[in-house]
Amino acid sequence: MAGGLALSLAAGAGLVWAAGGGLAPPAVDPKVVHAPLVVPDRIVLTPTTDPATSQSVSWRTSAAVTTPKVQLTLAGTGVAKPSSTVDATSTTFTADLGYDVRQHSATLTGLQPGTTYLYRVGDGETWSEWLEFETARTGNAPFSFIVQGDAQNDIKSYVSRTFRAAYEARPYAKAVLHAGDLIDTDDSDAEWGEWFGAAGWSNGSMNVIAAAGNHEYYPGPELAEHWGAQFEYPRNGPETTSRIAQLYSENVYYTDYQGVRFIALNSNFPGDPEAFAAQTAWLEEALKNNPSKWTVVTFHHPVFSVSSGRNNAAIRDAWLPLFEKYDVDLVAQGHDHAYGRGNLVANESGLPAGASADRSNKGPVYMVSVAGPKYYVIDPVGDNNWTQNGAHLRTSLANTQLYQLVDVTDGEMHVESWNVSGQMVDAFTIAKGADGTKLVTTDTTPRASGPGSTRGGIGRPGLPEPAVPGEKPTEPETPTKVVPVVRATTSQQRYGTTAPVRVSATIAPVAGAVPPGTVTFRTGSRVLATGVRVTDGTAALTLPRDLAVGSYAITAQFVPTGTGFETGTSTATTVRVVKASSTVTISGLPAKVKAKARRTLAIRVAVPGIAAPAATVTVRVDGRVVATRTVTGTVSIKLPKLRPGKHKVTVDYAGTANVAASRVVKKVVSRR
Ligand SMILES: [Fe+2]
């Protein structure tokens, strides 16, 4: 079959929908399409252990290239004059398509932190184009990175779309994570060719941080010969024995980049007790001795599965306790060919004031995603591998090509999951205070941009364009601080209301124009909405109808997108959320009844705007309790026989934290 779409029924493997196979339609012999030349291709940046002063780069040529080298210079605006030339080392092997390939790698050292360099790779005669990279700044500094799940199938046809959409959104991202199964067949040179082709030159401008999936070992038994040859990763993995060192060489590693420790694990060996124990012990050391503020771990087989019938218990048993103990921020995984995001239920209690478990949690975020066009059936939200193991699957999604954008700023790691058609499908912000206190909050509004959206990054002052071409730029002016004014339509909201309070932030014009930027609304440390667009000088937020009872001091922060302005936060306006009222009514009980008959009381609870939440209803006759039930909306209760005489029937709805109690009383005369 030549790569067309095919529908496979869900039976057995649970595959629902997949593109045709491993490769795009081979109109031309793959040997011709993918054969190497002396012209460099498959250029890829990979991080070192010190990305502020060094950078690794790898590329491919034919075996005819014997003097591989990298040239380097500071980025300028005119013709590049190489300031240094570094020799590379090579690995040669015969690819499955029959030709010999030579892979080259070099590590550039002695670089300046936070500096943009130009580089090119070649053999002294035949060169690549000049490409760019920026070294890491020292310490914590804002940056963006991208996350990609399994690419694996029909990479050229489909995955190119995912890679490009992510690149369009954050072209100045500093890294892209791949959570395994980059390809389908370990040694297929054509599939690796499609993978590099899909990423294009972006692989040569941002660090690729890849983890090995099961398909990098398929059909195996060894790791794809391409892996070690084409990715130059830090050799800081487990080394308890020479076998272990070799097994994990360049596929279990970590690097620290501007305040984030990235750890890549290899989840393929729970069946090899010695190797698995060595990696788990290494992981604990990498988490314990972590100088970075943030931690992101990536590997293939997820601790909680989204897809039906899957359960990686050994991975979960060994690694989950470490992720929790060391409070890893983000765990990025693949393998399930679906999307899922959540956390341990235990991390939803003891939240700070103003945060509710329906949107917030502490502890690590576990995420599974997929970049490619193969999909599996997912389990229902309420009953799955997450819920069966103490976790809360907050968001899940099937049959969608996705990528994640992650923006790291001083106090936040903001993650957005997007589909390839430009819709955000999930988002959350991990806010971390200087004292390490952390809160993860679901977001509903996409951010307009992140540090990796523009060359200079967010809020980094730059020189203004010269007024006359060629004129020397002047020093930047002191940025103007923009402080919004925040107002609420009213200071009180009733829980469940159909007319929720609207909060608006007004941005005053500066020199006749409203400064460009967005607004973030917060209450305390909780983000209510972020990236809110400013229209005619106003950004507005409608409070959620189901905001829990309490008092909310709401502030608006202006986040400028251009230079010349500085972020500012308004004073707070307070909105109090009060309980919804409830009404309990009864029917089936006339004013006069026969003493012999038992009447059935129909009880109905109504709450304006919402369905009445489950709560206790207590029925009393003359003050004595005759029935207690937990009721959602309506219930029928049979009364006892009423002795002849006058009686008082009382029905109480107890209400909840968000809904007020209510009562109805009915007088009845019972006759013989
Ligand atoms: Fe997989």
PDB file of C-alpha atoms in Angstrom, residues 304-305 309-311 316 379-392:
ATOM      1  CA  PHE A 304       0.302   6.456  33.616  1.00  0.00           C
ATOM      2  CA  SER A 305      -1.093   5.193  30.313  1.00  0.00           C
ATOM      3  CA  GLY A 309      -4.941  -1.970  27.928  1.00  0.00           C
ATOM      4  CA  ARG A 310      -1.561  -0.409  28.653  1.00  0.00           C
ATOM      5  CA  ASN A 311       0.135  -0.354  32.036  1.00  0.00           C
ATOM      6  CA  ARG A 316       5.716   3.507  37.639  1.00  0.00           C
ATOM      7  CA  ASP A 379      -9.788   4.741  28.143  1.00  0.00           C
ATOM      8  CA  PRO A 380     -12.738   6.675  29.589  1.00  0.00           C
ATOM      9  CA  VAL A 381     -11.868   9.698  31.723  1.00  0.00           C
ATOM     10  CA  GLY A 382     -13.352   8.227  34.888  1.00  0.00           C
ATOM     11  CA  ASP A 383     -11.773   4.751  34.706  1.00  0.00           C
ATOM     12  CA  ASN A 384      -8.262   4.313  33.382  1.00  0.00           C
ATOM     13  CA  ASN A 385      -4.666   3.527  34.272  1.00  0.00           C
ATOM     14  CA  TRP A 386      -4.465   6.916  36.028  1.00  0.00           C
ATOM     15  CA  THR A 387      -7.541   6.581  38.238  1.00  0.00           C
ATOM     16  CA  GLN A 388      -6.596   2.972  39.033  1.00  0.00           C
ATOM     17  CA  ASN A 389      -3.263   4.180  40.398  1.00  0.00           C
ATOM     18  CA  GLY A 390      -4.165   7.252  42.425  1.00  0.00           C
ATOM     19  CA  ALA A 391      -3.801   9.791  39.643  1.00  0.00           C
ATOM     20  CA  HIS A 392      -6.134  12.353  38.112  1.00  0.00           C
TER      21      HIS A 392
END
